[in-house]
Coordinates of C-alpha atoms and ligand atoms in Angstrom, one line a residue:
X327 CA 55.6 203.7 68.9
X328 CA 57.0 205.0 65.5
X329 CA 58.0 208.2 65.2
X330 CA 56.1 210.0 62.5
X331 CA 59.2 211.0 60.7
X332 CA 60.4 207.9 60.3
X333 CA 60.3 205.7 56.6
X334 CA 60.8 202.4 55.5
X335 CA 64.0 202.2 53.5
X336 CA 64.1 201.1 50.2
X337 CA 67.1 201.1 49.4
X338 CA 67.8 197.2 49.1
X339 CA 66.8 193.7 48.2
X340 CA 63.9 191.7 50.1
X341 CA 61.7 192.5 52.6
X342 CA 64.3 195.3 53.5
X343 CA 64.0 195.9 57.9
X344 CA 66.1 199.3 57.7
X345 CA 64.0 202.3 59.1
X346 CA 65.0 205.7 57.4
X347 CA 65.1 209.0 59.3
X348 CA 66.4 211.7 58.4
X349 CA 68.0 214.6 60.8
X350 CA 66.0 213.9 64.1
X351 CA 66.2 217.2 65.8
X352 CA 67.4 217.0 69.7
X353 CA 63.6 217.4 70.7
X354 CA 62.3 214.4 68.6
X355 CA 64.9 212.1 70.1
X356 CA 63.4 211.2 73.6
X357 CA 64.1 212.6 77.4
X358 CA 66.6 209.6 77.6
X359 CA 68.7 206.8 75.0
X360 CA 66.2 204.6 76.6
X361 CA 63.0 206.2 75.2
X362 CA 65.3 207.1 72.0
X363 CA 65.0 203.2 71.8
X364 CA 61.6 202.8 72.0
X365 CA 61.2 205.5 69.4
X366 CA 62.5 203.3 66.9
X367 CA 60.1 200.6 65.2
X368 CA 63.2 198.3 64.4
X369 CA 66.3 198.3 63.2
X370 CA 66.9 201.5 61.6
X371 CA 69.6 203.7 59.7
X372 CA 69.7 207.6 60.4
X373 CA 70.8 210.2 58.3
X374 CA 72.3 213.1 59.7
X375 CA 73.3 216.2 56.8
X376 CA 77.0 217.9 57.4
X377 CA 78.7 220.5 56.3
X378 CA 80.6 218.8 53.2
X379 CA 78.2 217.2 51.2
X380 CA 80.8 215.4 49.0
X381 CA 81.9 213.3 52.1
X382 CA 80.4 211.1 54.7
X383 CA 80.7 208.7 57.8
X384 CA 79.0 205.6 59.2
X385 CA 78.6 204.7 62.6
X386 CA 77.1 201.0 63.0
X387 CA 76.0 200.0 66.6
X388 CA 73.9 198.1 68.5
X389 CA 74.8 195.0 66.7
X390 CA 74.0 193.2 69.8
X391 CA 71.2 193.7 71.6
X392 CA 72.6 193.9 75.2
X393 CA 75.5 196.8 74.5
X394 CA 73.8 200.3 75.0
X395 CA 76.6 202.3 75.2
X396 CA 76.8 203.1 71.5
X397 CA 73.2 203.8 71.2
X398 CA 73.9 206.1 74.0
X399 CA 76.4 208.4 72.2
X400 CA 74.7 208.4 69.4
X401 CA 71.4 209.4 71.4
X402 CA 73.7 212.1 73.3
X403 CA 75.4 213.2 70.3
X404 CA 71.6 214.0 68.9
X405 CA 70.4 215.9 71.5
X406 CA 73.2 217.9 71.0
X407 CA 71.8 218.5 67.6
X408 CA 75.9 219.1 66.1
X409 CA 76.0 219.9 62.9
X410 CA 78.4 217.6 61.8
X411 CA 81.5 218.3 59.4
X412 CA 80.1 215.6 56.8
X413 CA 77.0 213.7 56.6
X414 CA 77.2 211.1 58.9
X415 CA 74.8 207.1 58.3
X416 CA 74.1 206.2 61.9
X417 CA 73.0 202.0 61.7
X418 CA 71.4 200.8 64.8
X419 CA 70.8 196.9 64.3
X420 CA 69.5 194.9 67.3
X421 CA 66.9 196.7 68.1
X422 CA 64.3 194.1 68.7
X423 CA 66.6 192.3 71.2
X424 CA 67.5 195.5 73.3
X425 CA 63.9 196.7 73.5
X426 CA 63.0 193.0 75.1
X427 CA 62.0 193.7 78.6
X428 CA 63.4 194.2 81.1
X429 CA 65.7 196.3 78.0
X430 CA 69.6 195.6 76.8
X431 CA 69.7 191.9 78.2
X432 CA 69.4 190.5 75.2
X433 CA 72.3 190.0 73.1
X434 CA 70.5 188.6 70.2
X435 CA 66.4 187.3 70.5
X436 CA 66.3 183.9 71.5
X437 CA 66.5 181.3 68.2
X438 CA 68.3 184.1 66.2
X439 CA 71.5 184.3 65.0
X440 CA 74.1 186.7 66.8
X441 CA 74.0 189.5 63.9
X442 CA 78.1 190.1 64.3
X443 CA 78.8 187.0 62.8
X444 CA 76.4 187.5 60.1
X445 CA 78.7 189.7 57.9
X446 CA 79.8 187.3 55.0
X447 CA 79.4 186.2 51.9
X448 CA 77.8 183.9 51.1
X449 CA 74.9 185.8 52.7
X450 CA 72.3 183.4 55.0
X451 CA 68.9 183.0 54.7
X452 CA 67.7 184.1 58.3
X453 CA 66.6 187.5 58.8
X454 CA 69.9 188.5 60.9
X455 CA 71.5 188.0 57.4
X456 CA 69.2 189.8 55.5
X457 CA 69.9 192.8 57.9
X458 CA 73.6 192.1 57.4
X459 CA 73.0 191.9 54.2
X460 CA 71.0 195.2 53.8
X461 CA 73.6 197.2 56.2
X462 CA 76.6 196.2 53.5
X463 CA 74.9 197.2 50.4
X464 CA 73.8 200.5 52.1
X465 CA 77.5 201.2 53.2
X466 CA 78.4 199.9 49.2
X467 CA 75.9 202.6 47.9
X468 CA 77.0 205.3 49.6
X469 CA 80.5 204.4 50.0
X470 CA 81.3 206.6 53.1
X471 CA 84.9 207.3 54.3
X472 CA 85.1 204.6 57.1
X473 CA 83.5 203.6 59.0
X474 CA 83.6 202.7 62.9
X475 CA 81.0 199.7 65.0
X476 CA 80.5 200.2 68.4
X477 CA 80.2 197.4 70.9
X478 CA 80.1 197.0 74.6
X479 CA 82.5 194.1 76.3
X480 CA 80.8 191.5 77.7
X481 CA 82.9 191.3 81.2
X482 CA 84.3 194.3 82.7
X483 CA 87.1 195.8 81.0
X484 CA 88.9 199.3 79.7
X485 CA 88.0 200.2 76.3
X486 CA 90.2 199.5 73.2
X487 CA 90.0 199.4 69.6
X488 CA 90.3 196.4 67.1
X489 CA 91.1 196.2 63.5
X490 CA 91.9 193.6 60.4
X491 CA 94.4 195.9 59.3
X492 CA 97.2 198.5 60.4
X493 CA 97.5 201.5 59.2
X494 CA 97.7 205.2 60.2
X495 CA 93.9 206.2 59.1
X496 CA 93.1 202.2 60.8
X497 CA 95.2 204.4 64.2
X498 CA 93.5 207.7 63.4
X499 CA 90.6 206.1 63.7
X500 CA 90.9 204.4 67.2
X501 CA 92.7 207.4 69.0
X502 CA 89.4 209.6 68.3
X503 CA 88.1 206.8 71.2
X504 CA 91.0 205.0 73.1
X505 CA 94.5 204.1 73.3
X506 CA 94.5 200.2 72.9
X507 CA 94.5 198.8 70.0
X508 CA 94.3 195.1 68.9
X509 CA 95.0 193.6 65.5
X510 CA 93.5 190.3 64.7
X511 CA 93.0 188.1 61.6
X512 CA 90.1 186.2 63.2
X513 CA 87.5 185.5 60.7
X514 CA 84.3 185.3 62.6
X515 CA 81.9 187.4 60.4
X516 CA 82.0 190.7 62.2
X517 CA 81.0 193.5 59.9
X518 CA 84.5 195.2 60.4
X519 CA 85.7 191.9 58.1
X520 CA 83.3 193.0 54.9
X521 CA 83.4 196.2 55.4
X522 CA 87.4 196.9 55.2
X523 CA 87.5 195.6 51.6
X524 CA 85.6 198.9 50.8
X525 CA 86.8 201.3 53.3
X526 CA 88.7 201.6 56.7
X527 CA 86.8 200.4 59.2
X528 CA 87.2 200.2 63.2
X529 CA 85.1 198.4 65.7
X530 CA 85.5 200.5 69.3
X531 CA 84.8 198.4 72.1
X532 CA 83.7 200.7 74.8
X533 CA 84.4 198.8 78.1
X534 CA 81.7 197.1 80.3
X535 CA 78.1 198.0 80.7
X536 CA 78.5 198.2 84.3
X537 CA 81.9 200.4 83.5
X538 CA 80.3 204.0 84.0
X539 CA 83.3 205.1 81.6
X540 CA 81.8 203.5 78.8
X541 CA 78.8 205.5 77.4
X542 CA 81.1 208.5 78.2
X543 CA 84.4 207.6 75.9
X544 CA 81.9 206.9 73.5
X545 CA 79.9 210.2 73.2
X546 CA 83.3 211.6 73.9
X547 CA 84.7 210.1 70.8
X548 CA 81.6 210.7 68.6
X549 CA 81.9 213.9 69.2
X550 CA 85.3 213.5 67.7
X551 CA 84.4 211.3 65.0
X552 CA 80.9 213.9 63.8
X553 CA 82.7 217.4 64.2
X554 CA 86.6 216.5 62.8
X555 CA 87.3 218.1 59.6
X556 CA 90.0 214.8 59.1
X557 CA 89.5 211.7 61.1
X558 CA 91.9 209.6 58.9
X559 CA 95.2 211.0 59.6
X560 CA 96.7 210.6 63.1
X561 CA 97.6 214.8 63.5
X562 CA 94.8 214.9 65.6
X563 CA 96.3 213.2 68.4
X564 CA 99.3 213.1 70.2
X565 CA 98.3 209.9 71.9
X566 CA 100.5 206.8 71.5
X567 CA 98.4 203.4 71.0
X568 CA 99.6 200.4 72.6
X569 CA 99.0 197.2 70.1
X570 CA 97.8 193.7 70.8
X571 CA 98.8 191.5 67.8
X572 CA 97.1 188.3 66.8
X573 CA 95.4 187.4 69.8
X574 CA 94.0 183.4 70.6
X575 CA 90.7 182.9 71.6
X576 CA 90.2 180.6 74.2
X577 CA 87.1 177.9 73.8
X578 CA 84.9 175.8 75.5
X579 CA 85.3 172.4 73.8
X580 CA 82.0 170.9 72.5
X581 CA 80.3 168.8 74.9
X582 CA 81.9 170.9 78.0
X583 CA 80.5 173.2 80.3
X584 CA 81.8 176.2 81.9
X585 CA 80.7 177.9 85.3
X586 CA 81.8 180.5 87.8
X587 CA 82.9 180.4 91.3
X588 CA 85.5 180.0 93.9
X589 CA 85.6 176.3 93.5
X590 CA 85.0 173.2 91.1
X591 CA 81.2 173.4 90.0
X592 CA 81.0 171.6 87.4
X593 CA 81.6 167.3 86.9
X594 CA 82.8 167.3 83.3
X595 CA 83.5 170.7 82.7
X596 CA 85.4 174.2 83.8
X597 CA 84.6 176.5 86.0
X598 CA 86.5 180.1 86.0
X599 CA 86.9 182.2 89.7
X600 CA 84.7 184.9 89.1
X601 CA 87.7 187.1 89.7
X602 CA 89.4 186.5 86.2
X603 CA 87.9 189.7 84.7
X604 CA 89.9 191.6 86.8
X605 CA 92.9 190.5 84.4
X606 CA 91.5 191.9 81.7
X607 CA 93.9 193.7 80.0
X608 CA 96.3 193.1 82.7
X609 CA 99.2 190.4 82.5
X610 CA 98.4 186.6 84.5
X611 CA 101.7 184.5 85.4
X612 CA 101.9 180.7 86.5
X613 CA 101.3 181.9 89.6
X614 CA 97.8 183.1 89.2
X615 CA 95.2 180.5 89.1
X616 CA 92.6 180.9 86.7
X617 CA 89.6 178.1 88.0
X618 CA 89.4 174.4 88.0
X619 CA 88.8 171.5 85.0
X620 CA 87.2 168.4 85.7
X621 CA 89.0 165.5 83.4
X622 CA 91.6 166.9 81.0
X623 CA 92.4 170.2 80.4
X624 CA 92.5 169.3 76.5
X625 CA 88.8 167.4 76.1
X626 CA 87.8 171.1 77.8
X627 CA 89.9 174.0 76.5
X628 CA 91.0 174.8 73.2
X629 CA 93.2 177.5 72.3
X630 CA 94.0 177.3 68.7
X631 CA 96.0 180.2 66.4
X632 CA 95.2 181.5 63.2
X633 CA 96.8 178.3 61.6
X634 CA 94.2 176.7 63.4
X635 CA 97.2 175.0 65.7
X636 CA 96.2 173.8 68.9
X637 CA 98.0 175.6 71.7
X638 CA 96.0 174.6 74.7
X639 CA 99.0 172.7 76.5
X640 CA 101.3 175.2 75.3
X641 CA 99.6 178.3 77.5
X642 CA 97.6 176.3 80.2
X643 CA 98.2 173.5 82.6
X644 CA 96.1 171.6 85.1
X645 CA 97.7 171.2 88.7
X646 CA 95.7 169.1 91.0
X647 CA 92.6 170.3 88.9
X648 CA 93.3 173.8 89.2
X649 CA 94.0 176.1 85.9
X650 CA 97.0 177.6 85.4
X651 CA 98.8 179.8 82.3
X652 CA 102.2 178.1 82.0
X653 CA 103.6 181.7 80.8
X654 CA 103.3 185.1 81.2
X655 CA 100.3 185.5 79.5
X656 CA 98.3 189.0 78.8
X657 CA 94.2 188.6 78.9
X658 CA 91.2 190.6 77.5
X659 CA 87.9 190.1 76.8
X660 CA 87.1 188.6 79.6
X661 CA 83.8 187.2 80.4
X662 CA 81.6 186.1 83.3
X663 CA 78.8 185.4 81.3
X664 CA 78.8 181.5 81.0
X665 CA 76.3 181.9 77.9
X666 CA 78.6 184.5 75.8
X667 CA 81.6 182.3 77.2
X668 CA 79.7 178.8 75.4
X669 CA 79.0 180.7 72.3
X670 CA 81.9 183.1 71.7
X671 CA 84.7 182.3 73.8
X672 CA 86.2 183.0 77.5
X673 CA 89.3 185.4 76.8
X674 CA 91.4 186.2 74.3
X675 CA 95.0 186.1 75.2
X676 CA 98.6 187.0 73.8
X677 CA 101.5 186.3 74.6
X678 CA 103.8 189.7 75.8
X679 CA 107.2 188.3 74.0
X680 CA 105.6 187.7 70.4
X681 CA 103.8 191.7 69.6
Ligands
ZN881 ZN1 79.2 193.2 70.5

């Protein structure tokens, strides 16, 4: 179903797959964010017209299919019908995947490429990087003040910020939504990479789909983000963010599989207590055992920093099979979804002594 209002954007290169539409009003949006999804025909970019004219703010989300909970503020924020305090670009990307029954399972369709890791130049060839591709000359051509990409975690977790780059505006920015805040180099291809060159630019993760806290920081903090006169200095908070610096991702090594459950699963491969998402956020010692390895820990696990130094055997030990940090180690991201784990990565982890 395509909503009547609705155009096909022409605003860049080939075959462009934006969807324009401008200024839904709170009745044309659906009875829920479920229905708002089905309302659109694919991936599509909304236009919503403020009070300043001379300014404006994007909001990117849905990158992946399977994390509703930005797509649920922004459907909230719309039935609200707010009349923002500048125009506001609302990008909602996956939509294909989300709309694949049974709805949000999908993080990207099956044979595509995940769309968050699509955001660099040299642009692909594959549709996913076409829509990346289309997203960052739209954001180029109308140059909004920053920009903020909201995401789901995959596990269970509280919400938290991340940025490429620390500043008060990068601060400003996060508070409107939560008080943690990590900084990372990682190059991955997330559009938060691209995007910073031109303007500041946040990506909120919103804790856990299954956190019922999630869709309601979020339409909390869009709120925030629409109505603000000034969302780049940190006067609007009295909040105090608490930084993660540079954290390691830890990786399945090629060839190895991983698995969940309270004991070894897997022959040739690791397998995590189903547990471990507890920790996110929260600190793990050499007491606390993490799962079992099959073989060695290092044909497995890799844990390597931005220098691309392997630091496996300097966090992580194996005793009698069972995994163990060998410091005081603090965790986030944590998942116990074995197919985000093989394609992204298990946790991510710093360690408390080096912020
Ligand atoms: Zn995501």
């Amino acid at each position: 179903m395509t909503h009547p209002t609705i155009t096909t954007s022409n605003n860049a290169g080939l075959n462009p797959q934006l969807n324009v539409w401008n200024n839904p009003a709170p009745n044309e949006v659906g009875e829920s964010s479920v229905e708002f999804l089905h309302l659109l025909s694919g991936p599509t970019h909304i236009k919503i017209t403020g009070k300043d004219r001379s300014r404006s703010r994007a909001v990117v989300t849905l990158l992946h299919g399977n994390e509703p909970s930005g797509l649920h503020g922004v459907y909230e924020i719309l039935r609200l019908g707010l009349k923002p305090a500048v125009d506001i670009h609302i990008y909602i990307g996956s939509v294909d995947a989300a709309k694949q029954a049974p709805g949000f399972i999908y993080r990207m369709l099956p044979h595509h490429k995940d769309l968050n890791r699509c955001f660099k130049s040299p642009f692909g060839e594959t549709e996913q990087d076409h829509l990346a591709k289309e997203i960052i000359e739209s954001l180029k051509t109308i140059h909004p003040e920053c920009v903020i990409d909201i995401h789901n975690t995959s596990g269970s977790s509280p919400s938290f910020g991340v940025t490429t780059f620390m500043d008060s505006t990068h601060d400003a920015l996060v508070s409107l939504f939560t008080h943690r805040m990590i900084v990372t180099d990682l190059s991955l291809g997330a559009l938060m990479e691209i995007s910073e060159t031109m303007m500041p630019t946040v990506t909120i993760e919103c804790g856990g789909v299954q956190d019922p806290e999630s869709n309601l920081m979020v339409t909390e903090g869009l709120g925030r983000y629409l109505t603000y006169d000034d969302v780049l200095s940190v006067g609007h908070t009295d909040m105090s963010l608490e930084f993660f610096h540079n954290p390691i991702r830890l990786e399945l090594k090629e060839g190895s599989e991983i698995a969940y459950g309270d004991h070894c699963l897997l022959e040739d491969g690791v397998t995590l207590l189903p547990e471990i998402e507890h920790f996110n956020f929260g600190f793990v010692t050499p007491d606390s055992r993490l799962g079992f390895v099959y073989g060695d820990i290092e044909q497995n696990l890799t844990a390597k920093d931005m220098e691309g130094r392997e630091l496996i055997g300097e966090y992580f030990e194996l005793r009698e099979g069972e995994l163990y940090p060998k410091k005081i180690l603090k965790l986030f991201m944590v998942t116990t979804n074995p197919e985000i784990a093989r394609k992204d990565c298990l946790f991510y982890l710093t360690v408390p002594d080096e912020e």
